[in-house]
């Protein structure tokens, strides 16, 4: 955030039609366009750009270099009947792009009170991040993607337009979710899910290649995928077989750790209706 000296050199530029409540903290070189409303507890990092007709309220922090497009609404009360006005948080990282009509809500007090978004993520028009979600870095939520409360999204996940995620669901890093998919169960790292109900359709190999994974890692993940979802034996037995490998590849170890972790949801699989 800004210092007094920085403010003097690069003051924030606020359009005269906008309201910035007393107490809001604006970093240097912040630009706020016309007809915006910035609440008293909002903190905007250096070089944040807020376009027209944006509402940012509550205890909301937006990291440096992020851009908020018109009609986004960030930090207003969660859509939860149990919310009673508690001082919870919405924390958005640096370099994020938040397009038209996006909504993001702070957390609920009984679940840690924080909704978090990592760095360099992109939220396309009318996507929604509900209370207590935790979204990683370099994530893309396409138009109209809907995250229910308590959803966890790993780094470098890409979600196609109109996809919807059930509350408490986890999506592992480097996963790809197809457009209009209904995600009601956890999706392993590197998984590719499509359909309603959502079904694993393979691995996001292109995403792994773009992230610099070598051929050995990709082949190891492919072998592990075939073993884990071998329909002749239960998934838990298959996981045990993979876990016992003496030369467990780090990418495969991520999948095993993801499945081993406690979760409210079952595990998405290639077979429709099969549960982990």
PDB file of C-alpha atoms in Angstrom:
ATOM      1  CA  UNK A   1       0.000   0.000   0.000  1.00  0.00           C
ATOM      2  CA  UNK A   2       0.968   3.604  -0.394  1.00  0.00           C
ATOM      3  CA  UNK A   3       3.121   5.797   1.810  1.00  0.00           C
ATOM      4  CA  UNK A   4       2.642   9.527   2.313  1.00  0.00           C
ATOM      5  CA  UNK A   5       5.628  10.267   0.106  1.00  0.00           C
ATOM      6  CA  UNK A   6       4.401   7.993  -2.663  1.00  0.00           C
ATOM      7  CA  UNK A   7       0.994   9.608  -2.556  1.00  0.00           C
ATOM      8  CA  UNK A   8       2.546  13.006  -3.006  1.00  0.00           C
ATOM      9  CA  UNK A   9       4.439  11.836  -6.105  1.00  0.00           C
ATOM     10  CA  UNK A  10       1.759   9.616  -7.688  1.00  0.00           C
ATOM     11  CA  UNK A  11      -1.591  10.467  -6.116  1.00  0.00           C
ATOM     12  CA  UNK A  12      -4.683   8.407  -6.820  1.00  0.00           C
ATOM     13  CA  UNK A  13      -6.956   9.794  -9.522  1.00  0.00           C
ATOM     14  CA  UNK A  14     -10.628   9.650  -8.594  1.00  0.00           C
ATOM     15  CA  UNK A  15     -13.393  10.782 -10.952  1.00  0.00           C
ATOM     16  CA  UNK A  16     -15.524  13.500  -9.318  1.00  0.00           C
ATOM     17  CA  UNK A  17     -18.699  11.431  -9.741  1.00  0.00           C
ATOM     18  CA  UNK A  18     -17.310   8.573  -7.625  1.00  0.00           C
ATOM     19  CA  UNK A  19     -17.584   8.118  -3.852  1.00  0.00           C
ATOM     20  CA  UNK A  20     -14.538   7.049  -1.850  1.00  0.00           C
ATOM     21  CA  UNK A  21     -15.472   6.759   1.814  1.00  0.00           C
ATOM     22  CA  UNK A  22     -13.183   8.052   4.556  1.00  0.00           C
ATOM     23  CA  UNK A  23     -10.809   5.310   5.690  1.00  0.00           C
ATOM     24  CA  UNK A  24     -10.291   3.691   2.292  1.00  0.00           C
ATOM     25  CA  UNK A  25      -6.610   3.181   1.461  1.00  0.00           C
ATOM     26  CA  UNK A  26      -5.574   3.909  -2.116  1.00  0.00           C
ATOM     27  CA  UNK A  27      -2.114   2.987  -3.335  1.00  0.00           C
ATOM     28  CA  UNK A  28      -0.110   5.294  -5.549  1.00  0.00           C
ATOM     29  CA  UNK A  29      -1.216   5.697  -9.142  1.00  0.00           C
ATOM     30  CA  UNK A  30      -4.643   4.159  -8.445  1.00  0.00           C
ATOM     31  CA  UNK A  31      -7.273   5.235 -10.951  1.00  0.00           C
ATOM     32  CA  UNK A  32     -10.996   5.200 -10.147  1.00  0.00           C
ATOM     33  CA  UNK A  33     -13.372   5.961 -13.002  1.00  0.00           C
ATOM     34  CA  UNK A  34     -16.836   7.501 -12.933  1.00  0.00           C
ATOM     35  CA  UNK A  35     -19.784   6.435 -10.776  1.00  0.00           C
ATOM     36  CA  UNK A  36     -17.856   4.034  -8.522  1.00  0.00           C
ATOM     37  CA  UNK A  37     -18.376   3.470  -4.799  1.00  0.00           C
ATOM     38  CA  UNK A  38     -15.369   2.489  -2.665  1.00  0.00           C
ATOM     39  CA  UNK A  39     -16.113   1.579   0.957  1.00  0.00           C
ATOM     40  CA  UNK A  40     -14.294   2.760   4.076  1.00  0.00           C
ATOM     41  CA  UNK A  41     -12.434  -0.535   4.697  1.00  0.00           C
ATOM     42  CA  UNK A  42     -11.250  -1.108   1.140  1.00  0.00           C
ATOM     43  CA  UNK A  43      -7.525  -1.263   0.347  1.00  0.00           C
ATOM     44  CA  UNK A  44      -6.377  -0.866  -3.242  1.00  0.00           C
ATOM     45  CA  UNK A  45      -2.744  -1.609  -4.093  1.00  0.00           C
ATOM     46  CA  UNK A  46      -0.483   0.468  -6.287  1.00  0.00           C
ATOM     47  CA  UNK A  47      -1.522   0.938  -9.929  1.00  0.00           C
ATOM     48  CA  UNK A  48      -4.954  -0.628  -9.483  1.00  0.00           C
ATOM     49  CA  UNK A  49      -7.426   0.543 -12.123  1.00  0.00           C
ATOM     50  CA  UNK A  50     -11.140   0.614 -11.325  1.00  0.00           C
ATOM     51  CA  UNK A  51     -13.347   1.454 -14.303  1.00  0.00           C
ATOM     52  CA  UNK A  52     -16.849   2.912 -14.208  1.00  0.00           C
ATOM     53  CA  UNK A  53     -19.855   1.811 -12.128  1.00  0.00           C
ATOM     54  CA  UNK A  54     -17.846  -0.505  -9.847  1.00  0.00           C
ATOM     55  CA  UNK A  55     -18.835  -1.159  -6.224  1.00  0.00           C
ATOM     56  CA  UNK A  56     -16.127  -2.342  -3.797  1.00  0.00           C
ATOM     57  CA  UNK A  57     -17.279  -2.656  -0.205  1.00  0.00           C
ATOM     58  CA  UNK A  58     -16.471  -4.391   3.074  1.00  0.00           C
ATOM     59  CA  UNK A  59     -13.016  -5.427   4.240  1.00  0.00           C
ATOM     60  CA  UNK A  60     -11.697  -5.942   0.722  1.00  0.00           C
ATOM     61  CA  UNK A  61      -8.069  -5.860  -0.402  1.00  0.00           C
ATOM     62  CA  UNK A  62      -7.064  -5.787  -4.076  1.00  0.00           C
ATOM     63  CA  UNK A  63      -3.428  -6.302  -5.001  1.00  0.00           C
ATOM     64  CA  UNK A  64      -1.314  -4.056  -7.175  1.00  0.00           C
ATOM     65  CA  UNK A  65      -1.821  -3.825 -10.942  1.00  0.00           C
ATOM     66  CA  UNK A  66      -5.255  -5.435 -10.856  1.00  0.00           C
ATOM     67  CA  UNK A  67      -7.921  -4.083 -13.201  1.00  0.00           C
ATOM     68  CA  UNK A  68     -11.636  -4.043 -12.388  1.00  0.00           C
ATOM     69  CA  UNK A  69     -14.022  -3.566 -15.317  1.00  0.00           C
ATOM     70  CA  UNK A  70     -17.445  -1.865 -15.240  1.00  0.00           C
ATOM     71  CA  UNK A  71     -20.302  -3.132 -13.093  1.00  0.00           C
ATOM     72  CA  UNK A  72     -18.236  -5.522 -10.974  1.00  0.00           C
ATOM     73  CA  UNK A  73     -19.403  -5.804  -7.359  1.00  0.00           C
ATOM     74  CA  UNK A  74     -16.742  -6.914  -4.884  1.00  0.00           C
ATOM     75  CA  UNK A  75     -16.883  -7.418  -1.128  1.00  0.00           C
ATOM     76  CA  UNK A  76     -20.597  -6.995  -0.502  1.00  0.00           C
ATOM     77  CA  UNK A  77     -22.328  -9.237   2.046  1.00  0.00           C
ATOM     78  CA  UNK A  78     -22.236 -12.985   1.355  1.00  0.00           C
ATOM     79  CA  UNK A  79     -25.393 -14.561  -0.057  1.00  0.00           C
ATOM     80  CA  UNK A  80     -25.873 -16.588   3.094  1.00  0.00           C
ATOM     81  CA  UNK A  81     -28.840 -16.396   5.465  1.00  0.00           C
ATOM     82  CA  UNK A  82     -26.531 -16.852   8.458  1.00  0.00           C
ATOM     83  CA  UNK A  83     -24.448 -13.741   7.744  1.00  0.00           C
ATOM     84  CA  UNK A  84     -25.112 -11.077  10.390  1.00  0.00           C
ATOM     85  CA  UNK A  85     -22.802  -8.296   9.262  1.00  0.00           C
ATOM     86  CA  UNK A  86     -19.546  -9.651  10.722  1.00  0.00           C
ATOM     87  CA  UNK A  87     -16.267  -8.060   9.598  1.00  0.00           C
ATOM     88  CA  UNK A  88     -15.001 -10.778   7.248  1.00  0.00           C
ATOM     89  CA  UNK A  89     -12.566 -10.403   4.351  1.00  0.00           C
ATOM     90  CA  UNK A  90     -12.155 -10.629   0.599  1.00  0.00           C
ATOM     91  CA  UNK A  91      -8.491 -10.710  -0.444  1.00  0.00           C
ATOM     92  CA  UNK A  92      -7.615 -10.479  -4.142  1.00  0.00           C
ATOM     93  CA  UNK A  93      -4.016 -10.837  -5.299  1.00  0.00           C
ATOM     94  CA  UNK A  94      -1.863  -8.795  -7.664  1.00  0.00           C
ATOM     95  CA  UNK A  95      -2.253  -8.557 -11.410  1.00  0.00           C
ATOM     96  CA  UNK A  96      -5.820  -9.890 -11.543  1.00  0.00           C
ATOM     97  CA  UNK A  97      -8.280  -9.015 -14.287  1.00  0.00           C
ATOM     98  CA  UNK A  98     -11.886  -8.755 -13.129  1.00  0.00           C
ATOM     99  CA  UNK A  99     -14.243  -8.261 -16.047  1.00  0.00           C
ATOM    100  CA  UNK A 100     -17.741  -6.841 -16.393  1.00  0.00           C
ATOM    101  CA  UNK A 101     -20.356  -7.842 -13.840  1.00  0.00           C
ATOM    102  CA  UNK A 102     -18.131 -10.132 -11.770  1.00  0.00           C
ATOM    103  CA  UNK A 103     -19.231 -10.684  -8.165  1.00  0.00           C
ATOM    104  CA  UNK A 104     -17.034 -11.820  -5.260  1.00  0.00           C
ATOM    105  CA  UNK A 105     -18.070 -12.094  -1.618  1.00  0.00           C
ATOM    106  CA  UNK A 106     -16.142 -12.143   1.677  1.00  0.00           C
ATOM    107  CA  UNK A 107     -16.063 -15.181   3.949  1.00  0.00           C
ATOM    108  CA  UNK A 108     -18.304 -16.331   6.759  1.00  0.00           C
ATOM    109  CA  UNK A 109     -17.064 -16.020  10.368  1.00  0.00           C
ATOM    110  CA  UNK A 110     -17.556 -19.696  11.202  1.00  0.00           C
ATOM    111  CA  UNK A 111     -15.270 -20.845   8.351  1.00  0.00           C
ATOM    112  CA  UNK A 112     -12.268 -18.570   8.821  1.00  0.00           C
ATOM    113  CA  UNK A 113     -13.880 -15.418   7.527  1.00  0.00           C
ATOM    114  CA  UNK A 114     -11.838 -15.110   4.327  1.00  0.00           C
ATOM    115  CA  UNK A 115     -12.365 -15.484   0.610  1.00  0.00           C
ATOM    116  CA  UNK A 116      -9.011 -15.442  -1.193  1.00  0.00           C
ATOM    117  CA  UNK A 117      -7.853 -15.089  -4.782  1.00  0.00           C
ATOM    118  CA  UNK A 118      -4.240 -15.541  -5.880  1.00  0.00           C
ATOM    119  CA  UNK A 119      -2.173 -13.504  -8.329  1.00  0.00           C
ATOM    120  CA  UNK A 120      -2.590 -13.040 -12.082  1.00  0.00           C
ATOM    121  CA  UNK A 121      -5.982 -14.678 -12.296  1.00  0.00           C
ATOM    122  CA  UNK A 122      -8.655 -13.709 -14.808  1.00  0.00           C
ATOM    123  CA  UNK A 123     -12.379 -13.599 -14.105  1.00  0.00           C
ATOM    124  CA  UNK A 124     -14.425 -13.137 -17.260  1.00  0.00           C
ATOM    125  CA  UNK A 125     -17.801 -11.417 -17.443  1.00  0.00           C
ATOM    126  CA  UNK A 126     -20.414 -12.319 -14.832  1.00  0.00           C
ATOM    127  CA  UNK A 127     -18.390 -15.045 -13.143  1.00  0.00           C
ATOM    128  CA  UNK A 128     -19.106 -15.453  -9.433  1.00  0.00           C
ATOM    129  CA  UNK A 129     -16.884 -16.298  -6.442  1.00  0.00           C
ATOM    130  CA  UNK A 130     -18.949 -17.028  -3.340  1.00  0.00           C
ATOM    131  CA  UNK A 131     -18.051 -16.796   0.341  1.00  0.00           C
ATOM    132  CA  UNK A 132     -15.065 -18.769   1.699  1.00  0.00           C
ATOM    133  CA  UNK A 133     -13.783 -19.774  -1.717  1.00  0.00           C
ATOM    134  CA  UNK A 134     -10.026 -20.079  -2.165  1.00  0.00           C
ATOM    135  CA  UNK A 135      -8.894 -19.527  -5.739  1.00  0.00           C
ATOM    136  CA  UNK A 136      -5.245 -20.003  -6.716  1.00  0.00           C
ATOM    137  CA  UNK A 137      -2.973 -18.027  -9.026  1.00  0.00           C
ATOM    138  CA  UNK A 138      -3.052 -17.953 -12.843  1.00  0.00           C
ATOM    139  CA  UNK A 139      -6.626 -19.229 -12.834  1.00  0.00           C
ATOM    140  CA  UNK A 140      -9.138 -18.425 -15.593  1.00  0.00           C
ATOM    141  CA  UNK A 141     -12.867 -18.410 -14.882  1.00  0.00           C
ATOM    142  CA  UNK A 142     -14.677 -17.920 -18.184  1.00  0.00           C
ATOM    143  CA  UNK A 143     -17.977 -16.103 -18.624  1.00  0.00           C
ATOM    144  CA  UNK A 144     -20.745 -17.015 -16.179  1.00  0.00           C
ATOM    145  CA  UNK A 145     -18.718 -19.544 -14.174  1.00  0.00           C
ATOM    146  CA  UNK A 146     -20.339 -20.010 -10.769  1.00  0.00           C
ATOM    147  CA  UNK A 147     -18.429 -21.052  -7.638  1.00  0.00           C
ATOM    148  CA  UNK A 148     -20.611 -21.918  -4.670  1.00  0.00           C
ATOM    149  CA  UNK A 149     -19.373 -21.325  -1.125  1.00  0.00           C
ATOM    150  CA  UNK A 150     -16.245 -23.032   0.220  1.00  0.00           C
ATOM    151  CA  UNK A 151     -14.925 -24.107  -3.187  1.00  0.00           C
ATOM    152  CA  UNK A 152     -11.159 -24.566  -3.547  1.00  0.00           C
ATOM    153  CA  UNK A 153      -9.508 -23.980  -6.942  1.00  0.00           C
ATOM    154  CA  UNK A 154      -5.818 -24.812  -7.464  1.00  0.00           C
ATOM    155  CA  UNK A 155      -3.280 -22.848  -9.480  1.00  0.00           C
ATOM    156  CA  UNK A 156      -3.572 -22.722 -13.282  1.00  0.00           C
ATOM    157  CA  UNK A 157      -7.089 -24.125 -13.424  1.00  0.00           C
ATOM    158  CA  UNK A 158      -9.121 -23.142 -16.485  1.00  0.00           C
ATOM    159  CA  UNK A 159     -12.916 -23.246 -16.345  1.00  0.00           C
ATOM    160  CA  UNK A 160     -15.102 -23.011 -19.452  1.00  0.00           C
ATOM    161  CA  UNK A 161     -18.104 -20.731 -19.719  1.00  0.00           C
ATOM    162  CA  UNK A 162     -21.149 -21.489 -17.617  1.00  0.00           C
ATOM    163  CA  UNK A 163     -19.509 -24.179 -15.492  1.00  0.00           C
ATOM    164  CA  UNK A 164     -20.961 -24.507 -11.994  1.00  0.00           C
ATOM    165  CA  UNK A 165     -19.209 -25.887  -8.900  1.00  0.00           C
ATOM    166  CA  UNK A 166     -21.020 -27.391  -5.902  1.00  0.00           C
ATOM    167  CA  UNK A 167     -20.161 -26.044  -2.442  1.00  0.00           C
ATOM    168  CA  UNK A 168     -17.137 -27.558  -0.658  1.00  0.00           C
ATOM    169  CA  UNK A 169     -15.805 -29.040  -3.906  1.00  0.00           C
ATOM    170  CA  UNK A 170     -12.063 -29.032  -4.625  1.00  0.00           C
ATOM    171  CA  UNK A 171     -10.496 -28.667  -8.065  1.00  0.00           C
ATOM    172  CA  UNK A 172      -6.804 -29.558  -8.202  1.00  0.00           C
ATOM    173  CA  UNK A 173      -4.136 -27.469  -9.883  1.00  0.00           C
ATOM    174  CA  UNK A 174      -3.777 -27.576 -13.686  1.00  0.00           C
ATOM    175  CA  UNK A 175      -7.262 -29.035 -14.082  1.00  0.00           C
ATOM    176  CA  UNK A 176      -9.478 -28.102 -17.012  1.00  0.00           C
ATOM    177  CA  UNK A 177     -13.259 -27.831 -16.619  1.00  0.00           C
ATOM    178  CA  UNK A 178     -15.335 -27.787 -19.789  1.00  0.00           C
ATOM    179  CA  UNK A 179     -18.030 -25.274 -20.576  1.00  0.00           C
ATOM    180  CA  UNK A 180     -21.418 -25.834 -18.892  1.00  0.00           C
ATOM    181  CA  UNK A 181     -19.951 -28.638 -16.760  1.00  0.00           C
ATOM    182  CA  UNK A 182     -21.626 -29.416 -13.436  1.00  0.00           C
ATOM    183  CA  UNK A 183     -18.833 -30.048 -10.934  1.00  0.00           C
ATOM    184  CA  UNK A 184     -20.307 -31.791  -7.909  1.00  0.00           C
ATOM    185  CA  UNK A 185     -17.295 -33.918  -6.898  1.00  0.00           C
ATOM    186  CA  UNK A 186     -13.573 -33.227  -6.435  1.00  0.00           C
ATOM    187  CA  UNK A 187     -11.406 -33.062  -9.566  1.00  0.00           C
ATOM    188  CA  UNK A 188      -7.831 -34.358  -9.326  1.00  0.00           C
ATOM    189  CA  UNK A 189      -4.869 -32.171 -10.290  1.00  0.00           C
ATOM    190  CA  UNK A 190      -4.317 -32.252 -14.077  1.00  0.00           C
ATOM    191  CA  UNK A 191      -7.807 -33.701 -14.580  1.00  0.00           C
ATOM    192  CA  UNK A 192     -10.097 -32.719 -17.445  1.00  0.00           C
ATOM    193  CA  UNK A 193     -13.813 -32.789 -16.627  1.00  0.00           C
ATOM    194  CA  UNK A 194     -16.859 -32.286 -18.840  1.00  0.00           C
ATOM    195  CA  UNK A 195     -20.590 -32.898 -18.786  1.00  0.00           C
ATOM    196  CA  UNK A 196     -23.574 -32.747 -16.466  1.00  0.00           C
ATOM    197  CA  UNK A 197     -23.020 -34.512 -14.168  1.00  0.00           C
ATOM    198  CA  UNK A 198     -19.310 -33.909 -14.568  1.00  0.00           C
ATOM    199  CA  UNK A 199     -17.174 -36.862 -15.647  1.00  0.00           C
ATOM    200  CA  UNK A 200     -13.400 -37.085 -15.997  1.00  0.00           C
ATOM    201  CA  UNK A 201     -12.531 -37.253 -19.681  1.00  0.00           C
ATOM    202  CA  UNK A 202      -8.775 -37.635 -19.318  1.00  0.00           C
ATOM    203  CA  UNK A 203      -5.872 -35.386 -18.424  1.00  0.00           C
ATOM    204  CA  UNK A 204      -5.067 -31.769 -19.237  1.00  0.00           C
ATOM    205  CA  UNK A 205      -1.901 -32.672 -21.124  1.00  0.00           C
ATOM    206  CA  UNK A 206      -1.838 -29.389 -23.043  1.00  0.00           C
ATOM    207  CA  UNK A 207      -1.964 -27.480 -19.772  1.00  0.00           C
ATOM    208  CA  UNK A 208       0.916 -29.518 -18.380  1.00  0.00           C
ATOM    209  CA  UNK A 209       2.986 -28.904 -21.511  1.00  0.00           C
ATOM    210  CA  UNK A 210       2.309 -25.178 -21.371  1.00  0.00           C
ATOM    211  CA  UNK A 211       3.443 -25.149 -17.736  1.00  0.00           C
ATOM    212  CA  UNK A 212       6.757 -26.778 -18.636  1.00  0.00           C
ATOM    213  CA  UNK A 213       6.251 -30.365 -17.442  1.00  0.00           C
ATOM    214  CA  UNK A 214       8.706 -32.723 -19.086  1.00  0.00           C
ATOM    215  CA  UNK A 215       7.707 -35.897 -20.951  1.00  0.00           C
ATOM    216  CA  UNK A 216       8.710 -38.146 -18.057  1.00  0.00           C
ATOM    217  CA  UNK A 217       6.342 -36.353 -15.685  1.00  0.00           C
ATOM    218  CA  UNK A 218       3.496 -36.401 -18.195  1.00  0.00           C
ATOM    219  CA  UNK A 219       3.945 -40.122 -18.860  1.00  0.00           C
ATOM    220  CA  UNK A 220       4.081 -40.802 -15.109  1.00  0.00           C
ATOM    221  CA  UNK A 221       0.793 -38.955 -14.591  1.00  0.00           C
ATOM    222  CA  UNK A 222      -0.782 -40.902 -17.463  1.00  0.00           C
ATOM    223  CA  UNK A 223       0.266 -44.218 -15.930  1.00  0.00           C
ATOM    224  CA  UNK A 224      -1.008 -43.184 -12.510  1.00  0.00           C
ATOM    225  CA  UNK A 225      -4.332 -42.065 -13.993  1.00  0.00           C
ATOM    226  CA  UNK A 226      -4.843 -45.471 -15.632  1.00  0.00           C
ATOM    227  CA  UNK A 227      -3.992 -47.251 -12.386  1.00  0.00           C
ATOM    228  CA  UNK A 228      -6.134 -45.066 -10.131  1.00  0.00           C
ATOM    229  CA  UNK A 229      -9.217 -45.395 -12.324  1.00  0.00           C
ATOM    230  CA  UNK A 230      -8.815 -49.073 -13.196  1.00  0.00           C
ATOM    231  CA  UNK A 231     -12.429 -50.244 -12.984  1.00  0.00           C
ATOM    232  CA  UNK A 232     -11.532 -53.827 -12.033  1.00  0.00           C
ATOM    233  CA  UNK A 233     -10.550 -52.805  -8.486  1.00  0.00           C
ATOM    234  CA  UNK A 234     -11.722 -50.118  -6.008  1.00  0.00           C
ATOM    235  CA  UNK A 235     -10.151 -46.692  -6.334  1.00  0.00           C
ATOM    236  CA  UNK A 236      -8.750 -46.807  -2.794  1.00  0.00           C
ATOM    237  CA  UNK A 237      -6.871 -50.021  -3.581  1.00  0.00           C
ATOM    238  CA  UNK A 238      -5.583 -48.505  -6.796  1.00  0.00           C
ATOM    239  CA  UNK A 239      -4.362 -45.428  -4.923  1.00  0.00           C
ATOM    240  CA  UNK A 240      -2.505 -47.669  -2.486  1.00  0.00           C
ATOM    241  CA  UNK A 241      -0.712 -49.319  -5.401  1.00  0.00           C
ATOM    242  CA  UNK A 242       0.386 -45.948  -6.755  1.00  0.00           C
ATOM    243  CA  UNK A 243       1.417 -44.702  -3.308  1.00  0.00           C
ATOM    244  CA  UNK A 244       3.717 -47.690  -2.781  1.00  0.00           C
ATOM    245  CA  UNK A 245       5.849 -46.896  -5.827  1.00  0.00           C
ATOM    246  CA  UNK A 246       9.438 -46.328  -4.729  1.00  0.00           C
ATOM    247  CA  UNK A 247      10.101 -43.702  -7.417  1.00  0.00           C
ATOM    248  CA  UNK A 248       6.904 -41.693  -6.991  1.00  0.00           C
ATOM    249  CA  UNK A 249       7.012 -38.767  -9.397  1.00  0.00           C
ATOM    250  CA  UNK A 250       6.279 -35.390  -7.767  1.00  0.00           C
ATOM    251  CA  UNK A 251       3.381 -34.712 -10.156  1.00  0.00           C
ATOM    252  CA  UNK A 252       1.867 -38.088  -9.291  1.00  0.00           C
ATOM    253  CA  UNK A 253       2.505 -37.426  -5.601  1.00  0.00           C
ATOM    254  CA  UNK A 254       0.346 -34.287  -5.940  1.00  0.00           C
ATOM    255  CA  UNK A 255      -2.547 -36.408  -7.188  1.00  0.00           C
ATOM    256  CA  UNK A 256      -2.117 -38.917  -4.351  1.00  0.00           C
ATOM    257  CA  UNK A 257      -1.955 -36.161  -1.720  1.00  0.00           C
ATOM    258  CA  UNK A 258      -5.060 -34.545  -3.178  1.00  0.00           C
ATOM    259  CA  UNK A 259      -7.030 -37.792  -2.956  1.00  0.00           C
ATOM    260  CA  UNK A 260      -5.695 -38.572   0.529  1.00  0.00           C
ATOM    261  CA  UNK A 261      -6.770 -35.182   1.912  1.00  0.00           C
ATOM    262  CA  UNK A 262     -10.020 -34.889   3.832  1.00  0.00           C
ATOM    263  CA  UNK A 263     -12.926 -33.697   1.730  1.00  0.00           C
ATOM    264  CA  UNK A 264     -16.656 -33.100   1.954  1.00  0.00           C
ATOM    265  CA  UNK A 265     -17.120 -34.440  -1.563  1.00  0.00           C
ATOM    266  CA  UNK A 266     -16.579 -37.695  -3.430  1.00  0.00           C
ATOM    267  CA  UNK A 267     -14.011 -38.042  -6.203  1.00  0.00           C
ATOM    268  CA  UNK A 268     -14.860 -37.416  -9.852  1.00  0.00           C
ATOM    269  CA  UNK A 269     -14.018 -40.395 -12.034  1.00  0.00           C
ATOM    270  CA  UNK A 270     -14.180 -41.367 -15.727  1.00  0.00           C
ATOM    271  CA  UNK A 271     -17.176 -43.637 -15.118  1.00  0.00           C
ATOM    272  CA  UNK A 272     -20.484 -41.803 -14.775  1.00  0.00           C
ATOM    273  CA  UNK A 273     -21.853 -42.385 -11.315  1.00  0.00           C
ATOM    274  CA  UNK A 274     -18.744 -44.086  -9.937  1.00  0.00           C
ATOM    275  CA  UNK A 275     -17.728 -42.668  -6.572  1.00  0.00           C
ATOM    276  CA  UNK A 276     -14.368 -42.711  -4.830  1.00  0.00           C
TER     277      UNK A 276
END
